[in-house]
XYZ file of C-alpha atoms in Angstrom:
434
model
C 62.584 125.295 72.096
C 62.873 125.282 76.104
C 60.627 122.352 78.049
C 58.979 123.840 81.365
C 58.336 121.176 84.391
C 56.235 122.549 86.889
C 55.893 120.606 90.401
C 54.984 121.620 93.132
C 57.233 120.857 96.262
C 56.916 119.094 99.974
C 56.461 122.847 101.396
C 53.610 124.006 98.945
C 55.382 125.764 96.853
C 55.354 126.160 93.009
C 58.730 125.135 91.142
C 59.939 125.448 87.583
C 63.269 123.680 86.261
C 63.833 124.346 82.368
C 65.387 121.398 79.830
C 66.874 121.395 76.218
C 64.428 118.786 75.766
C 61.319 116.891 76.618
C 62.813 113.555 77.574
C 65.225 115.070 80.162
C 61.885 117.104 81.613
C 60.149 114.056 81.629
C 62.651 112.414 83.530
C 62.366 115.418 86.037
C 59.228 114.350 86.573
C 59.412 111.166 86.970
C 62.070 111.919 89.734
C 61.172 114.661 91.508
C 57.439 113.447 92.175
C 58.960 110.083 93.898
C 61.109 112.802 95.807
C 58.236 114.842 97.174
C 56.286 112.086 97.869
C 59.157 110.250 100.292
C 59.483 113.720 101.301
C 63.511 113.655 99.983
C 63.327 116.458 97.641
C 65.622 119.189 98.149
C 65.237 122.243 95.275
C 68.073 122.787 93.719
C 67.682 126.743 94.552
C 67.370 125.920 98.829
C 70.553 123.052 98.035
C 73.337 123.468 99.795
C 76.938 122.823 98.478
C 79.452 120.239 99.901
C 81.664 123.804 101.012
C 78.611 125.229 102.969
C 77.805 121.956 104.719
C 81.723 121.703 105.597
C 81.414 124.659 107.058
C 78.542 123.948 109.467
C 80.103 120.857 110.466
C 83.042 122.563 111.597
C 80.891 125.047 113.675
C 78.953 122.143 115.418
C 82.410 120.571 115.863
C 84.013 123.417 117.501
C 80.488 124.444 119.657
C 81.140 120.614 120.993
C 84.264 121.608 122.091
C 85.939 119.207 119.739
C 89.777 117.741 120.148
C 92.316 120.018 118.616
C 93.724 116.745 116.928
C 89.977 116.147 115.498
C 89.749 119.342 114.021
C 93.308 119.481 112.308
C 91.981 116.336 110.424
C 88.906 116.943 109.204
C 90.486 120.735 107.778
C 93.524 118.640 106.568
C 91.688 115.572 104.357
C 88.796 118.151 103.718
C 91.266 120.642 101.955
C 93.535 118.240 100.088
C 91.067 115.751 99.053
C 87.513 116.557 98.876
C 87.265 120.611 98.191
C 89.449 120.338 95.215
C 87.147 117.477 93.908
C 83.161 117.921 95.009
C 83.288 120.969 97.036
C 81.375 123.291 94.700
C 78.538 120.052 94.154
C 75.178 120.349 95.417
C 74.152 117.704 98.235
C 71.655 116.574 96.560
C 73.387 116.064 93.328
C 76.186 113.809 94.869
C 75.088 110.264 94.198
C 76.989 107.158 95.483
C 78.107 106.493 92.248
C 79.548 110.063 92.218
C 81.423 109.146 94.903
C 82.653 106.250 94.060
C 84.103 107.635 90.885
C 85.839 110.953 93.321
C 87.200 107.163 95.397
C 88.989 105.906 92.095
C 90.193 109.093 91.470
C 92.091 109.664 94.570
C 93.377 106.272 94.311
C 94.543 106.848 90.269
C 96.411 110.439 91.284
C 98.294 108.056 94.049
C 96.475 108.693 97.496
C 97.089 105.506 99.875
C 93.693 103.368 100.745
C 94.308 105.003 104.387
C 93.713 108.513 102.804
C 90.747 107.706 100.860
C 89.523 105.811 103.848
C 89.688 109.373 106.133
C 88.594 111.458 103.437
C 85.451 109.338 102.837
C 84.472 109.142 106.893
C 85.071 112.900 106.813
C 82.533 113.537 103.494
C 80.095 110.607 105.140
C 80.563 112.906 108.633
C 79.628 116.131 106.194
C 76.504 114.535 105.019
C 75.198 113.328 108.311
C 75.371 116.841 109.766
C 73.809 118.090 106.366
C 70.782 115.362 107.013
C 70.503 116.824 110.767
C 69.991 120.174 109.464
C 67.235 118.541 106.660
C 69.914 119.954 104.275
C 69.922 116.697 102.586
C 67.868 113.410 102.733
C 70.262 110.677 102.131
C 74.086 110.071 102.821
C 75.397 108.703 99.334
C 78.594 107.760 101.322
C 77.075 105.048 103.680
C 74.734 104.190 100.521
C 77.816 103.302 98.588
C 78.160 99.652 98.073
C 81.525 98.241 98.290
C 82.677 96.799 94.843
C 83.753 92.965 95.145
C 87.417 93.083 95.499
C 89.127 90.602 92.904
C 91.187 87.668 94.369
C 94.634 89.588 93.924
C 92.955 92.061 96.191
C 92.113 90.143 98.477
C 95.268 88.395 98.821
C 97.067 91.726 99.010
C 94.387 92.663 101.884
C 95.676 89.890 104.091
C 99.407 90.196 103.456
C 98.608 93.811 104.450
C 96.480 92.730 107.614
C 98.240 94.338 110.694
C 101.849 93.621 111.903
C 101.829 92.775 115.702
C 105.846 92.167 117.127
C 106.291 89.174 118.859
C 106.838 88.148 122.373
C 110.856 87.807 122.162
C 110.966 91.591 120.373
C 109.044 92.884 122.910
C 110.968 91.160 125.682
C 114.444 92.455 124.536
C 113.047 95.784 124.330
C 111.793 96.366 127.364
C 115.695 94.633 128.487
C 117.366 97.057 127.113
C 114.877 100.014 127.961
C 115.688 99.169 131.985
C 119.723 99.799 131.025
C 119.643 103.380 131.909
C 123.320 103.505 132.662
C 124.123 102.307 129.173
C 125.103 104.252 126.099
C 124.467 102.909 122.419
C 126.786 104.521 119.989
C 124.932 103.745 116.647
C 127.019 103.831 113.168
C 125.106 104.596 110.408
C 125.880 104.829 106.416
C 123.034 106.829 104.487
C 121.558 106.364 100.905
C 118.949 107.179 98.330
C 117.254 103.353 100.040
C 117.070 104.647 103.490
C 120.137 103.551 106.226
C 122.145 100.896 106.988
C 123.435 100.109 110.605
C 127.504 99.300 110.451
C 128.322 99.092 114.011
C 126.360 99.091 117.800
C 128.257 99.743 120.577
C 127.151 99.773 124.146
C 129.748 101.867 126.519
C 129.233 103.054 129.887
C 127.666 106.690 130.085
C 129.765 107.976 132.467
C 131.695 109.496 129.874
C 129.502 109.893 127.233
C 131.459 112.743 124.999
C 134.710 110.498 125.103
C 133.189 107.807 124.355
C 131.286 109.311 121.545
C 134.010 111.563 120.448
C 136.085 107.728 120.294
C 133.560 106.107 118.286
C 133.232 108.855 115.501
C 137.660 108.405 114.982
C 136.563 104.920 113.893
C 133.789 105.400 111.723
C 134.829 109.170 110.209
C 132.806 108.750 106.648
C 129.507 107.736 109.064
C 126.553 109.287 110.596
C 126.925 108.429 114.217
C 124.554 108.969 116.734
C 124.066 108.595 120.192
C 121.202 106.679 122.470
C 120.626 106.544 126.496
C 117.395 104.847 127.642
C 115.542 107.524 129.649
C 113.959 106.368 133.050
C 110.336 106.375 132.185
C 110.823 104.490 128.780
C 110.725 100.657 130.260
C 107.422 101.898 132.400
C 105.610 103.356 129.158
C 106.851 100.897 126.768
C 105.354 98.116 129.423
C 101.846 99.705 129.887
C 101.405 100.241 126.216
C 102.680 96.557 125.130
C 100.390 94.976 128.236
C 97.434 96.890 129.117
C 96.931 98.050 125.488
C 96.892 102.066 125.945
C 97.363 104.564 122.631
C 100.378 106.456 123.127
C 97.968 109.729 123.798
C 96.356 107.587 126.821
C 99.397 106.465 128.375
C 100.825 110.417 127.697
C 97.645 111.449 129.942
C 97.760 108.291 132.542
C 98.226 110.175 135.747
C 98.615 108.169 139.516
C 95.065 108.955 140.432
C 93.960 106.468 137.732
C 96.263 103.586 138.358
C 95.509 100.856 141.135
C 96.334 97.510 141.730
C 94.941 95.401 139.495
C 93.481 97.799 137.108
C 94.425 100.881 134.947
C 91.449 103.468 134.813
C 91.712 105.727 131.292
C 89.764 108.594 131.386
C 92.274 111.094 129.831
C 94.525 111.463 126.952
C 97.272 113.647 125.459
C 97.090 114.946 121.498
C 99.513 115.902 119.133
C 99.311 119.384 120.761
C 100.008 118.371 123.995
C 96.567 119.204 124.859
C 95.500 116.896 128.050
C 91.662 116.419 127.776
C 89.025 113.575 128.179
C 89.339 110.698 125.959
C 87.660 110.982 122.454
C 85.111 108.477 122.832
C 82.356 106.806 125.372
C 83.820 103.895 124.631
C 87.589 104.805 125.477
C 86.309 105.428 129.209
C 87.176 101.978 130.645
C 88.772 100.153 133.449
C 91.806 97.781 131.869
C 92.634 94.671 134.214
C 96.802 94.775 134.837
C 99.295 91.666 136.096
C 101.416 91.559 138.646
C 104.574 92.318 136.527
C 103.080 95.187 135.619
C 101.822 96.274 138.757
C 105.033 95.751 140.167
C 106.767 97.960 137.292
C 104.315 100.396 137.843
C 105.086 100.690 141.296
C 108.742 101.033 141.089
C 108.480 103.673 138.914
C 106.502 105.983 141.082
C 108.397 105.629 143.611
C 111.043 107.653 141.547
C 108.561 110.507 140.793
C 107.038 112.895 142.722
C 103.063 114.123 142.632
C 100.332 111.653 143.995
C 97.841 112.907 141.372
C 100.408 114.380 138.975
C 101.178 112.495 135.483
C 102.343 108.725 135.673
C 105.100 109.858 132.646
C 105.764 113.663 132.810
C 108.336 115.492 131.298
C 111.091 117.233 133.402
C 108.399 120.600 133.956
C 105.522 118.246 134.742
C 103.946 118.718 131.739
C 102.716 115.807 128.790
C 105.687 113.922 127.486
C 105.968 114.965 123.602
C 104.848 112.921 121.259
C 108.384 113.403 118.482
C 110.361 113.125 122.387
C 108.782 109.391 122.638
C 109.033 108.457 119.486
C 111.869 109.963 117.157
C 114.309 110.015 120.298
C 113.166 106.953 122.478
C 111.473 104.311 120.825
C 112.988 104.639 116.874
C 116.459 104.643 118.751
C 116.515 101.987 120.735
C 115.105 99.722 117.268
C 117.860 100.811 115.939
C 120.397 99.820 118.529
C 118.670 96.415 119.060
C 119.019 96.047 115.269
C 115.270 95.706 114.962
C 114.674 97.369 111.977
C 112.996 97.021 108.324
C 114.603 96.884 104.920
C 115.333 100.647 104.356
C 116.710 100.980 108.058
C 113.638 102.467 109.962
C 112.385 101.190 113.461
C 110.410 98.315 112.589
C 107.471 98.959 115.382
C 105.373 102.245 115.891
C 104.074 103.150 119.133
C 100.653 101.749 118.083
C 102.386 98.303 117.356
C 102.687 97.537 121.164
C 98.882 98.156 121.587
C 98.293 95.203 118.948
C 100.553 93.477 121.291
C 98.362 93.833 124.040
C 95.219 93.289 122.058
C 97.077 90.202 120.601
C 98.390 89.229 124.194
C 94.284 89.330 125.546
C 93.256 87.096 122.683
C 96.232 84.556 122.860
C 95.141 83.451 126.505
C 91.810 82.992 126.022
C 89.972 86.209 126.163
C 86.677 86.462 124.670
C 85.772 89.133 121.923
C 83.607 91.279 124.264
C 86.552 91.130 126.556
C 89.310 92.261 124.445
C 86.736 95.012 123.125
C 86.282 96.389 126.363
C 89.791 96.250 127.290
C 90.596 98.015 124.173
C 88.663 100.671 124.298
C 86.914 99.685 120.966
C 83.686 101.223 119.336
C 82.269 97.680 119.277
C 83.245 93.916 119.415
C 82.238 94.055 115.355
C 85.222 96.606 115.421
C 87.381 94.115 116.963
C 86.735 91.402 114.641
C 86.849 93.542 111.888
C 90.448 94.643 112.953
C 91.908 91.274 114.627
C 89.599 88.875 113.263
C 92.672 87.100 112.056
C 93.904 86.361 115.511
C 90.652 84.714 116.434
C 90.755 82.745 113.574
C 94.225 81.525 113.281
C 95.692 82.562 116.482
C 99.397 81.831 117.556
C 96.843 79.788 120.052
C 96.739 77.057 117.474
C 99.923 74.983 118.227
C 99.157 74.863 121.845
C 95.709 74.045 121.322
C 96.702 71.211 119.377
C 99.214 70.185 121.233
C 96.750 70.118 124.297
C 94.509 68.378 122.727
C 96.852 65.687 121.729
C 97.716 65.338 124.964
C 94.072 64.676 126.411
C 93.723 62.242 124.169
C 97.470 60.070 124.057
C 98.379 61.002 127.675
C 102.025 61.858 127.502
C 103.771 62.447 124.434
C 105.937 59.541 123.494
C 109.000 58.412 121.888
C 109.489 58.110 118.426
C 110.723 55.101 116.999
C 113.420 54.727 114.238
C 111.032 54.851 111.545
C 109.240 58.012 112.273
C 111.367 61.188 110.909
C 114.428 58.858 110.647
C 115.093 60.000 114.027
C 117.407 56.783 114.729
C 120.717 58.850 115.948
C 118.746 60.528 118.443
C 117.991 57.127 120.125
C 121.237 55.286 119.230
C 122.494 58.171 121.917
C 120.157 57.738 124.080
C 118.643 60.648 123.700
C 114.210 61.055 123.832
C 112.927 62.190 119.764
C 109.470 63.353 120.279
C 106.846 63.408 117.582
């Protein structure tokens, strides 16, 4: 025996939906009338699937006239980790719990928590085109609630919170980035762990093929490779570690948009080498600059030619590439500097010298909304979400402290022989501070 529900939906129009039984059809009911009466119900015969509403989310996308870089990601975490799992689903039939459950499973097959976290913006991005087009009434994504994470979690959260170098790695960096007439000779020996660094050598690159030719006698059972500083990599390395620039911005920073005392982004550079506006409203802003900067800044153009060309172009006048920065500049000169992790990789991305800035900003005082707006950020709820931490327990605090001390006790005195069993330090004559 087949149960019949008969409704009639938001449109007018008479609907039948047949159940195995009378409990499931009363359920129906139940459902569907709250539906049609918050005017949410979708028929499952006018429902569209998760593919179909992909696919009209592309189309707006590309009739927007969409970054290149935008578009490779959404097709990439689409195909690899939602089509495969709810593609064929109905909209309406995707609850949060639904995908909450598709969330664990990504995580149990091994996906990182940065994949999961793209491929759920790009099915909540699905379902808020699907609810322009009144192809669906509610986004299950933004309706999921986040499950309380235990305390292991949460202690793994913070040990994970985001790396930022500090001032001294950043210093020597940009030292060695200015020695243009140098050439590191790097001696590496290879294994299933990654690399270890045997031997640095800096030579004169006047003769680099002797010199390398040299160096590879002495270490024949090595990899050995060779490093020169280009002449734009101190002037990029500096704008991105302190006015705060992604790598794509400072690709696209042309002369036009530098001036004194500020840095103007309006363009950027993507992993096509596409220059085009910046991706967001927000990224449009006007980024205060020091002196030092200024001054490297200044130096630097007047080595390159073009007053509204490209303030870092390659040799045709074109984008610098993003591997050419990266895999042959930056990565390199970690290396040589010996400033890498445990397997033997570069220690710092590109995007590590923008938390520098940001980190820089908040360190002398700067005020969320500041730092926000410098940054380029969505919002200053953004900010806190990302460098919260900083605000919080800044590398501010000793100073702080220290100043406040000080307004209190005037200057900082002595200690006696008691006080750290400091006593040898005075017996010479010499001043032990607390």
């Amino acid at each position: 025996m087949k149960w019949l529900a008969a409704y009639t939906d938001g449109a007018g129009q008479r609907r039948f939906k047949q159940f195995e039984t009378r409990k499931a059809a009363d359920a129906f009911m139940v459902r569907v009338r709250s539906e049609v009466a918050a005017g949410s119900h979708v028929p499952d015969r006018a429902a569209s699937t998760v593919d179909q509403a992909y696919a009209m989310l592309i189309a707006t996308l590309e009739a927007d006239q969409a970054a290149g870089a935008t578009l490779h990601n959404y097709r990439v975490y689409y195909g690899g980790h939602v089509k495969p799992y709810l593609g064929a689903r109905l909209l309406p039939k995707l609850h949060p719990a639904d995908v909450g459950d598709w969330l664990e499973r990504l995580k149990a097959e091994g996906r990182t928590d940065d994949t999961c976290r793209r491929a759920r913006i790009v099915l909540g991005a699905i379902f808020d085109e699907a609810i322009r087009r009144r192809l669906a009434h509610a986004n299950p994504v933004r309706s999921l609630r986040s499950r309380r994470k235990t305390r292991r979690a949460e202690i793994r959260e913070v040990e994970e919170t985001i790396r930022i170098p500090e001032r001294e790695v950043v210093r020597a960096m940009l030292a060695a980035a200015a020695d243009t007439e140098a050439l590191f000779l790097i001696a590496r020996v290879r294994s299933g762990e990654g690399s270890r660094v045997i031997e640095v050598q800096r030579v004169s690159a006047e003769y680099p093929i002797r010199q390398a030719r040299a160096f590879r006698a002495r270490h024949p059972e090595m990899a050995v490779e060779t490093f020169r500083p280009t002449s734009w990599l101190r002037p990029l390395l500096a704008t991105m570690a302190l006015a705060g620039l992604r790598i794509g911005e400072a690709r696209g920073l042309s002369w036009a948009s530098v001036e004194s005392e500020h840095l103007q982004v309006r363009e950027g550079v993507d992993r096509y080498n596409v220059r085009d506006t910046v991706k967001t409203a927000a990224a449009l802003r006007s980024v205060p600059i020091g002196p030092q900067l200024a001054t490297i800044l200044a130096n630097w153009r007047a080595r390159t030619t073009g007053e509204g060309g490209l303030v870092f172009p390659s040799e045709t006048g074109t984008p610098i590439g993003y591997p050419n920065i990266v895999n042959r500049q930056l990565g390199p000169l970690q290396i040589a500097l010996g400033i890498v992790a445990a397997d033997g990789s570069p220690r710092w991305t590109a995007h590590s010298f923008r938390h520098f800035a940001v980190s820089l900003w908040i360190d002398e005082g700067a005020k969320i909304g500041q730092v926000s707006e410098w940054a380029g950020h969505e919002s200053p709820e953004f900010t806190q979400r990302v460098y919260g931490h900083l605000f919080k327990a800044g590398r501010t605090d000793r100073r702080a402290v220290t100043a406040g001390e000080l307004s209190v006790l005037g200057a900082i005195e002595p200690a006696t022989p008691t006080q750290h069993g400091n006593d040898n330090a005075l017996k010479n004559g010499t001043s032990a501070t607390a």
